PDB file of C-alpha atoms in Angstrom:
ATOM      1  CA  MET A   1      93.933  31.880  84.449  1.00 44.00           C
ATOM      2  CA  LEU A   2      91.452  34.719  84.891  1.00 44.00           C
ATOM      3  CA  CYS A   3      90.904  33.864  88.534  1.00 47.00           C
ATOM      4  CA  CYS A   4      94.645  33.984  89.261  1.00 47.00           C
ATOM      5  CA  THR A   5      94.972  37.407  87.623  1.00 45.00           C
ATOM      6  CA  ALA A   6      92.137  38.773  89.762  1.00 45.00           C
ATOM      7  CA  CYS A   7      93.870  37.519  92.889  1.00 45.00           C
ATOM      8  CA  VAL A   8      97.118  39.315  91.943  1.00 49.00           C
ATOM      9  CA  LEU A   9      95.318  42.621  91.347  1.00 59.00           C
ATOM     10  CA  LEU A  10      93.765  42.490  94.811  1.00 81.00           C
ATOM     11  CA  GLN A  11      97.166  42.349  96.497  1.00 87.00           C
ATOM     12  CA  VAL A  12      99.105  45.459  97.520  1.00 87.00           C
ATOM     13  CA  LEU A  13     102.682  45.772  98.754  1.00 88.00           C
ATOM     14  CA  VAL A  14     102.721  47.413 102.196  1.00 89.00           C
ATOM     15  CA  VAL A  15     105.791  48.686 104.076  1.00 88.00           C
ATOM     16  CA  GLY A  16     104.694  49.091 107.682  1.00 86.00           C
ATOM     17  CA  PRO A  17     107.039  51.919 108.817  1.00 87.00           C
ATOM     18  CA  ARG A  18     105.704  54.171 106.046  1.00 87.00           C
ATOM     19  CA  TYR A  19     102.392  54.359 107.927  1.00 87.00           C
ATOM     20  CA  GLY A  20     103.844  55.127 111.343  1.00 85.00           C
ATOM     21  CA  SER A  21     103.364  53.106 114.492  1.00 87.00           C
ATOM     22  CA  TRP A  22     100.013  51.822 113.265  1.00 88.00           C
ATOM     23  CA  GLY A  23     101.549  50.279 110.154  1.00 87.00           C
ATOM     24  CA  THR A  24     104.509  48.830 112.071  1.00 88.00           C
ATOM     25  CA  GLU A  25     102.313  47.173 114.684  1.00 87.00           C
ATOM     26  CA  ARG A  26      99.855  45.839 112.140  1.00 87.00           C
ATOM     27  CA  TYR A  27     102.107  44.774 109.261  1.00 88.00           C
ATOM     28  CA  GLY A  28     105.598  44.657 110.731  1.00 88.00           C
ATOM     29  CA  VAL A  29     108.808  46.137 109.385  1.00 88.00           C
ATOM     30  CA  ALA A  30     109.441  43.968 106.344  1.00 88.00           C
ATOM     31  CA  PRO A  31     107.471  44.587 103.120  1.00 89.00           C
ATOM     32  CA  ARG A  32     104.584  42.190 102.628  1.00 88.00           C
ATOM     33  CA  GLN A  33     101.688  41.560 100.298  1.00 90.00           C
ATOM     34  CA  VAL A  34      98.330  42.476 101.844  1.00 89.00           C
ATOM     35  CA  ASP A  35      94.780  42.186 100.593  1.00 88.00           C
ATOM     36  CA  ALA A  36      93.882  45.575  99.092  1.00 88.00           C
ATOM     37  CA  LEU A  37      90.235  45.331 100.125  1.00 87.00           C
ATOM     38  CA  GLU A  38      91.381  44.898 103.703  1.00 88.00           C
ATOM     39  CA  PHE A  39      94.268  47.388 103.721  1.00 90.00           C
ATOM     40  CA  TYR A  40      92.728  50.522 102.178  1.00 90.00           C
ATOM     41  CA  PRO A  41      89.622  50.731 104.440  1.00 91.00           C
ATOM     42  CA  ALA A  42      91.780  50.111 107.520  1.00 91.00           C
ATOM     43  CA  ALA A  43      94.324  52.767 106.438  1.00 91.00           C
ATOM     44  CA  LEU A  44      91.510  55.240 105.737  1.00 92.00           C
ATOM     45  CA  GLN A  45      90.002  54.697 109.183  1.00 92.00           C
ATOM     46  CA  GLN A  46      93.411  55.218 110.780  1.00 91.00           C
ATOM     47  CA  ARG A  47      93.899  58.485 108.873  1.00 90.00           C
ATOM     48  CA  LEU A  48      90.475  59.682 110.034  1.00 92.00           C
ATOM     49  CA  ARG A  49      91.367  58.905 113.638  1.00 91.00           C
ATOM     50  CA  GLU A  50      94.648  60.804 113.300  1.00 90.00           C
ATOM     51  CA  LEU A  51      92.853  63.761 111.720  1.00 89.00           C
ATOM     52  CA  SER A  52      90.302  63.850 114.515  1.00 90.00           C
ATOM     53  CA  ALA A  53      93.075  63.808 117.128  1.00 89.00           C
ATOM     54  CA  LEU A  54      94.866  66.701 115.415  1.00 85.00           C
ATOM     55  CA  GLN A  55      91.642  68.699 115.219  1.00 83.00           C
ATOM     56  CA  GLN A  56      90.982  68.199 118.913  1.00 85.00           C
ATOM     57  CA  ALA A  57      94.532  69.277 119.738  1.00 82.00           C
ATOM     58  CA  ALA A  58      94.120  72.393 117.586  1.00 76.00           C
ATOM     59  CA  LEU A  59      90.902  73.290 119.384  1.00 77.00           C
ATOM     60  CA  ARG A  60      92.607  72.988 122.762  1.00 78.00           C
ATOM     61  CA  SER A  61      95.486  75.280 121.727  1.00 71.00           C
ATOM     62  CA  LEU A  62      95.295  79.066 121.659  1.00 68.00           C
ATOM     63  CA  PRO A  63      94.084  80.502 118.338  1.00 69.00           C
ATOM     64  CA  ARG A  64      96.595  82.377 116.208  1.00 69.00           C
ATOM     65  CA  PRO A  65      95.686  85.420 114.088  1.00 74.00           C
ATOM     66  CA  ALA A  66      97.880  84.333 111.157  1.00 75.00           C
ATOM     67  CA  ALA A  67      99.626  81.301 109.722  1.00 77.00           C
ATOM     68  CA  VAL A  68     101.943  80.368 106.872  1.00 80.00           C
ATOM     69  CA  VAL A  69     100.931  77.307 104.863  1.00 83.00           C
ATOM     70  CA  THR A  70     103.241  75.603 102.359  1.00 84.00           C
ATOM     71  CA  PHE A  71     102.235  73.237  99.553  1.00 85.00           C
ATOM     72  CA  ARG A  72     104.209  70.638  97.660  1.00 85.00           C
ATOM     73  CA  ARG A  73     102.554  71.320  94.313  1.00 86.00           C
ATOM     74  CA  GLN A  74     101.910  74.614  92.536  1.00 85.00           C
ATOM     75  CA  LEU A  75      98.448  73.487  91.414  1.00 87.00           C
ATOM     76  CA  VAL A  76      97.279  72.892  94.976  1.00 84.00           C
ATOM     77  CA  SER A  77      98.742  76.246  96.079  1.00 84.00           C
ATOM     78  CA  THR A  78      96.904  78.082  93.289  1.00 84.00           C
ATOM     79  CA  LEU A  79      93.590  76.363  94.090  1.00 84.00           C
ATOM     80  CA  ALA A  80      93.916  77.162  97.800  1.00 81.00           C
ATOM     81  CA  ALA A  81      94.696  80.823  97.104  1.00 79.00           C
ATOM     82  CA  ALA A  82      91.773  81.190  94.671  1.00 80.00           C
ATOM     83  CA  SER A  83      89.195  79.449  96.861  1.00 78.00           C
ATOM     84  CA  LEU A  84      86.690  81.258  99.046  1.00 73.00           C
ATOM     85  CA  HIS A  85      87.349  80.170 102.631  1.00 72.00           C
ATOM     86  CA  SER A  86      85.054  82.638 104.376  1.00 72.00           C
ATOM     87  CA  TYR A  87      82.437  85.160 103.367  1.00 73.00           C
ATOM     88  CA  ASP A  88      83.818  87.551 105.984  1.00 72.00           C
ATOM     89  CA  GLU A  89      87.053  88.987 104.587  1.00 68.00           C
ATOM     90  CA  ALA A  90      88.002  90.347 107.999  1.00 67.00           C
ATOM     91  CA  SER A  91      87.949  86.868 109.568  1.00 71.00           C
ATOM     92  CA  TRP A  92      89.909  84.943 106.940  1.00 76.00           C
ATOM     93  CA  ALA A  93      91.982  86.684 104.290  1.00 75.00           C
ATOM     94  CA  ILE A  94      94.452  84.798 102.098  1.00 79.00           C
ATOM     95  CA  SER A  95      97.373  86.330 100.229  1.00 78.00           C
ATOM     96  CA  PRO A  96     100.602  84.994  98.693  1.00 80.00           C
ATOM     97  CA  ALA A  97     103.366  84.779 101.267  1.00 81.00           C
ATOM     98  CA  PRO A  98     106.615  86.675 100.600  1.00 84.00           C
ATOM     99  CA  ALA A  99     110.003  85.018 100.658  1.00 84.00           C
ATOM    100  CA  PRO A 100     111.186  83.969 104.149  1.00 84.00           C
ATOM    101  CA  GLN A 101     113.890  86.627 104.208  1.00 87.00           C
ATOM    102  CA  GLU A 102     111.260  89.250 103.274  1.00 88.00           C
ATOM    103  CA  VAL A 103     108.782  88.468 106.048  1.00 87.00           C
ATOM    104  CA  ILE A 104     108.430  90.932 108.927  1.00 87.00           C
ATOM    105  CA  TRP A 105     107.544  88.369 111.585  1.00 83.00           C
ATOM    106  CA  LYS A 106     106.493  90.826 114.278  1.00 84.00           C
ATOM    107  CA  ALA A 107     103.763  92.134 111.946  1.00 84.00           C
ATOM    108  CA  VAL A 108     102.419  88.726 110.864  1.00 81.00           C
ATOM    109  CA  GLY A 109     100.404  88.318 114.058  1.00 78.00           C
ATOM    110  CA  LEU A 110      98.529  91.603 113.662  1.00 83.00           C
ATOM    111  CA  ARG A 111      94.826  91.306 112.932  1.00 81.00           C
ATOM    112  CA  SER A 112      93.280  92.922 109.875  1.00 79.00           C
ATOM    113  CA  TRP A 113      91.608  95.721 111.833  1.00 83.00           C
ATOM    114  CA  GLU A 114      94.903  96.514 113.552  1.00 87.00           C
ATOM    115  CA  VAL A 115      96.709  96.733 110.200  1.00 87.00           C
ATOM    116  CA  SER A 116      93.977  98.974 108.769  1.00 88.00           C
ATOM    117  CA  LEU A 117      94.106 101.269 111.808  1.00 92.00           C
ATOM    118  CA  ARG A 118      97.889 101.481 111.676  1.00 93.00           C
ATOM    119  CA  GLN A 119      97.920 102.299 107.957  1.00 92.00           C
ATOM    120  CA  LEU A 120      95.266 104.983 108.459  1.00 94.00           C
ATOM    121  CA  ALA A 121      97.359 106.561 111.211  1.00 94.00           C
ATOM    122  CA  VAL A 122     100.467 106.428 109.006  1.00 94.00           C
ATOM    123  CA  TRP A 123      98.720 108.176 106.104  1.00 94.00           C
ATOM    124  CA  VAL A 124      97.296 110.853 108.418  1.00 95.00           C
ATOM    125  CA  ALA A 125     100.770 111.483 109.839  1.00 93.00           C
ATOM    126  CA  PHE A 126     102.196 111.643 106.310  1.00 93.00           C
ATOM    127  CA  TRP A 127      99.758 114.314 105.112  1.00 92.00           C
ATOM    128  CA  LEU A 128     100.339 116.290 108.306  1.00 90.00           C
ATOM    129  CA  LEU A 129     104.052 116.142 107.531  1.00 87.00           C
ATOM    130  CA  VAL A 130     103.334 117.488 104.053  1.00 86.00           C
ATOM    131  CA  LEU A 131     101.268 120.346 105.448  1.00 84.00           C
ATOM    132  CA  PHE A 132     103.841 121.297 108.090  1.00 82.00           C
ATOM    133  CA  TYR A 133     106.611 121.113 105.523  1.00 78.00           C
ATOM    134  CA  ALA A 134     104.879 123.623 103.250  1.00 69.00           C
ATOM    135  CA  PRO A 135     105.985 126.723 105.244  1.00 70.00           C
ATOM    136  CA  VAL A 136     109.565 125.458 105.108  1.00 67.00           C
ATOM    137  CA  VAL A 137     109.334 125.194 101.323  1.00 63.00           C
ATOM    138  CA  ALA A 138     107.873 128.692 101.187  1.00 61.00           C
ATOM    139  CA  LEU A 139     110.846 130.049 103.148  1.00 62.00           C
ATOM    140  CA  ILE A 140     113.243 128.237 100.824  1.00 59.00           C
ATOM    141  CA  GLN A 141     111.433 129.585  97.797  1.00 55.00           C
ATOM    142  CA  ALA A 142     111.575 133.201  99.011  1.00 56.00           C
ATOM    143  CA  PRO A 143     115.228 133.859  98.095  1.00 52.00           C
ATOM    144  CA  VAL A 144     114.580 132.784  94.515  1.00 50.00           C
ATOM    145  CA  ASN A 145     112.855 136.065  93.776  1.00 52.00           C
ATOM    146  CA  MET A 146     115.616 138.638  93.925  1.00 54.00           C
ATOM    147  CA  ASP A 147     113.193 141.528  93.627  1.00 55.00           C
ATOM    148  CA  ASN A 148     111.832 140.785  97.107  1.00 56.00           C
ATOM    149  CA  LEU A 149     115.306 140.700  98.617  1.00 58.00           C
ATOM    150  CA  MET A 150     116.420 143.870  96.860  1.00 58.00           C
ATOM    151  CA  LYS A 151     113.741 145.759  98.763  1.00 58.00           C
ATOM    152  CA  ILE A 152     115.616 145.088 102.022  1.00 61.00           C
ATOM    153  CA  PRO A 153     118.050 148.033 102.533  1.00 62.00           C
ATOM    154  CA  PHE A 154     120.966 146.262 104.229  1.00 60.00           C
ATOM    155  CA  LEU A 155     120.921 143.423 101.649  1.00 62.00           C
ATOM    156  CA  ARG A 156     120.749 145.628  98.552  1.00 62.00           C
ATOM    157  CA  SER A 157     124.450 146.489  98.425  1.00 64.00           C
ATOM    158  CA  LEU A 158     125.414 142.886  99.071  1.00 64.00           C
ATOM    159  CA  LEU A 159     123.079 141.477  96.452  1.00 62.00           C
ATOM    160  CA  GLU A 160     124.442 143.821  93.816  1.00 62.00           C
ATOM    161  CA  LEU A 161     127.553 141.640  93.761  1.00 64.00           C
ATOM    162  CA  GLN A 162     127.175 139.118  90.947  1.00 62.00           C
ATOM    163  CA  PHE A 163     128.733 136.271  92.921  1.00 60.00           C
ATOM    164  CA  VAL A 164     126.450 136.722  95.940  1.00 61.00           C
ATOM    165  CA  SER A 165     123.276 137.096  93.893  1.00 60.00           C
ATOM    166  CA  SER A 166     124.094 134.006  91.801  1.00 63.00           C
ATOM    167  CA  LEU A 167     124.866 131.989  94.924  1.00 61.00           C
ATOM    168  CA  ILE A 168     121.630 132.929  96.685  1.00 62.00           C
ATOM    169  CA  GLN A 169     119.399 132.600  93.663  1.00 61.00           C
ATOM    170  CA  GLY A 170     120.794 129.488  92.037  1.00 61.00           C
ATOM    171  CA  PHE A 171     122.557 127.395  94.672  1.00 66.00           C
ATOM    172  CA  LEU A 172     121.413 127.880  98.263  1.00 64.00           C
ATOM    173  CA  PRO A 173     117.676 127.127  97.803  1.00 65.00           C
ATOM    174  CA  SER A 174     118.416 123.877  95.992  1.00 69.00           C
ATOM    175  CA  LEU A 175     121.056 122.887  98.546  1.00 72.00           C
ATOM    176  CA  VAL A 176     118.722 123.406 101.499  1.00 70.00           C
ATOM    177  CA  LEU A 177     115.958 121.523  99.724  1.00 73.00           C
ATOM    178  CA  LEU A 178     118.281 118.616  98.894  1.00 78.00           C
ATOM    179  CA  ILE A 179     119.259 118.362 102.556  1.00 80.00           C
ATOM    180  CA  PHE A 180     115.606 118.141 103.556  1.00 78.00           C
ATOM    181  CA  LEU A 181     114.925 115.524 100.871  1.00 80.00           C
ATOM    182  CA  ALA A 182     117.957 113.489 101.970  1.00 85.00           C
ATOM    183  CA  VAL A 183     116.608 113.288 105.525  1.00 86.00           C
ATOM    184  CA  LEU A 184     113.057 112.572 104.361  1.00 86.00           C
ATOM    185  CA  PRO A 185     113.464 108.808 103.533  1.00 89.00           C
ATOM    186  CA  TYR A 186     114.662 108.128 107.080  1.00 91.00           C
ATOM    187  CA  LEU A 187     111.636 109.935 108.523  1.00 89.00           C
ATOM    188  CA  LEU A 188     109.242 108.108 106.210  1.00 91.00           C
ATOM    189  CA  GLY A 189     110.953 104.772 106.899  1.00 91.00           C
ATOM    190  CA  ALA A 190     110.503 105.197 110.651  1.00 91.00           C
ATOM    191  CA  LEU A 191     106.854 106.043 110.003  1.00 90.00           C
ATOM    192  CA  ILE A 192     106.189 103.132 107.638  1.00 92.00           C
ATOM    193  CA  ARG A 193     107.671 100.565 110.034  1.00 90.00           C
ATOM    194  CA  ARG A 194     104.633 101.211 112.259  1.00 89.00           C
ATOM    195  CA  ALA A 195     102.170 100.471 109.415  1.00 90.00           C
ATOM    196  CA  GLY A 196     102.004  96.716 110.088  1.00 87.00           C
ATOM    197  CA  LEU A 197     103.054  95.601 106.601  1.00 88.00           C
ATOM    198  CA  HIS A 198     104.081  91.950 106.263  1.00 86.00           C
ATOM    199  CA  SER A 199     107.109  92.218 103.978  1.00 89.00           C
ATOM    200  CA  ILE A 200     110.125  94.415 103.367  1.00 91.00           C
ATOM    201  CA  THR A 201     109.111  94.811  99.710  1.00 91.00           C
ATOM    202  CA  ALA A 202     105.709  96.203 100.743  1.00 91.00           C
ATOM    203  CA  GLU A 203     107.431  98.731 103.004  1.00 92.00           C
ATOM    204  CA  ASP A 204     109.791  99.785 100.207  1.00 92.00           C
ATOM    205  CA  SER A 205     106.873 100.204  97.789  1.00 93.00           C
ATOM    206  CA  LEU A 206     104.963 102.364 100.276  1.00 93.00           C
ATOM    207  CA  LEU A 207     108.103 104.406 100.958  1.00 93.00           C
ATOM    208  CA  THR A 208     108.554 105.049  97.227  1.00 93.00           C
ATOM    209  CA  LEU A 209     104.915 106.113  96.849  1.00 94.00           C
ATOM    210  CA  MET A 210     105.066 108.483  99.824  1.00 93.00           C
ATOM    211  CA  TYR A 211     108.350 109.980  98.676  1.00 91.00           C
ATOM    212  CA  PHE A 212     106.867 110.663  95.227  1.00 91.00           C
ATOM    213  CA  LEU A 213     103.711 112.238  96.687  1.00 91.00           C
ATOM    214  CA  PHE A 214     105.807 114.344  99.031  1.00 88.00           C
ATOM    215  CA  GLN A 215     107.909 115.703  96.187  1.00 83.00           C
ATOM    216  CA  LEU A 216     104.817 116.313  94.072  1.00 82.00           C
ATOM    217  CA  PHE A 217     102.823 118.250  96.662  1.00 82.00           C
ATOM    218  CA  ALA A 218     105.319 119.658  99.176  1.00 77.00           C
ATOM    219  CA  VAL A 219     108.111 120.485  96.731  1.00 73.00           C
ATOM    220  CA  PHE A 220     106.655 121.070  93.277  1.00 72.00           C
ATOM    221  CA  ILE A 221     103.144 122.400  93.921  1.00 72.00           C
ATOM    222  CA  PHE A 222     103.890 124.324  97.123  1.00 71.00           C
ATOM    223  CA  SER A 223     107.094 125.753  95.658  1.00 67.00           C
ATOM    224  CA  PHE A 224     105.212 126.933  92.591  1.00 66.00           C
ATOM    225  CA  VAL A 225     102.330 128.406  94.575  1.00 67.00           C
ATOM    226  CA  SER A 226     104.463 129.978  97.317  1.00 64.00           C
ATOM    227  CA  GLY A 227     106.979 131.486  94.897  1.00 60.00           C
ATOM    228  CA  THR A 228     104.209 132.922  92.758  1.00 60.00           C
ATOM    229  CA  ALA A 229     102.272 134.275  95.750  1.00 60.00           C
ATOM    230  CA  LEU A 230     105.311 135.894  97.344  1.00 57.00           C
ATOM    231  CA  SER A 231     106.270 137.722  94.199  1.00 58.00           C
ATOM    232  CA  GLN A 232     102.777 138.988  93.374  1.00 63.00           C
ATOM    233  CA  LEU A 233     101.149 139.091  96.806  1.00 62.00           C
ATOM    234  CA  GLN A 234     100.514 142.837  96.918  1.00 62.00           C
ATOM    235  CA  ALA A 235      99.163 142.939  93.362  1.00 66.00           C
ATOM    236  CA  LEU A 236      96.925 139.978  94.144  1.00 63.00           C
ATOM    237  CA  LEU A 237      95.545 141.680  97.254  1.00 67.00           C
ATOM    238  CA  ASP A 238      94.872 144.874  95.314  1.00 69.00           C
ATOM    239  CA  ASP A 239      93.033 143.122  92.481  1.00 69.00           C
ATOM    240  CA  PRO A 240      92.098 139.445  93.127  1.00 69.00           C
ATOM    241  CA  HIS A 241      90.431 139.224  89.710  1.00 70.00           C
ATOM    242  CA  ARG A 242      93.867 139.345  88.072  1.00 68.00           C
ATOM    243  CA  LEU A 243      94.841 135.949  89.564  1.00 67.00           C
ATOM    244  CA  ILE A 244      95.174 134.174  86.198  1.00 69.00           C
ATOM    245  CA  SER A 245      97.192 136.922  84.563  1.00 71.00           C
ATOM    246  CA  LEU A 246      99.450 137.278  87.625  1.00 65.00           C
ATOM    247  CA  LEU A 247     100.127 133.540  87.604  1.00 66.00           C
ATOM    248  CA  GLY A 248     101.013 133.739  83.940  1.00 66.00           C
ATOM    249  CA  VAL A 249     103.548 136.481  84.658  1.00 66.00           C
ATOM    250  CA  SER A 250     105.125 135.148  87.867  1.00 63.00           C
ATOM    251  CA  ALA A 251     105.115 131.398  87.201  1.00 61.00           C
ATOM    252  CA  PRO A 252     107.981 131.467  84.669  1.00 63.00           C
ATOM    253  CA  GLN A 253     110.097 133.293  87.243  1.00 58.00           C
ATOM    254  CA  GLN A 254     110.196 130.094  89.356  1.00 57.00           C
ATOM    255  CA  ALA A 255     111.870 128.094  86.584  1.00 57.00           C
ATOM    256  CA  SER A 256     115.353 128.698  88.005  1.00 54.00           C
ATOM    257  CA  PHE A 257     114.382 126.938  91.238  1.00 54.00           C
ATOM    258  CA  PHE A 258     113.428 123.678  89.491  1.00 55.00           C
ATOM    259  CA  SER A 259     116.164 123.839  86.863  1.00 56.00           C
ATOM    260  CA  THR A 260     118.876 123.935  89.542  1.00 52.00           C
TER     261      THR A 260
END
């Protein structure tokens, strides 16, 4: 009785087509009982031969700078992402892949040094845009201070009208600035598309960050500094030591620009 049970445990049901042409030629199409001690070593050797053939074919093909690998189980995917595949991060970097509709396929093939160089160029161009935009903000900020405009003879009579002064001081600067800010996302989007990012979400995140930094530096800080300097420029040149007190006097005068 014990000997019969041992014989049953050593048998395995094999369906030849499940193992490709090797299984069909060796075991046929119909399911059959095969000795497990004979089947498993033979199947393992066949898998090793197939793996060696695939490796040789991969070596003969041209190398690719990037690849997308899918896994059937979440556990295997997590282990592969957390494993160290190379000590050189520039040669083999692993990151979670975005959704298929999010992938920017033309950027997937870029090497890491190319992506780094592109992003550096994009950030340099962005800060240059901020610096070149500062004089425009200063020109927009100038009409806010009515005292400067009242010093111009041919504008004095016109600015004495309540409607004209209210329009120039409270509406036109904000309108011009809003037009510039409405065009800005298109300029930044055209710039970010050259950064070599791999997903649409990454581009949107970078666009949001750049738009915030642009408003912080080019609009808020430069508007505050330029409006304050224009209104107190002569006093600041006469006595530079009064910088803090002059800022305390002229800074509140720029409130109308940000409140509108």
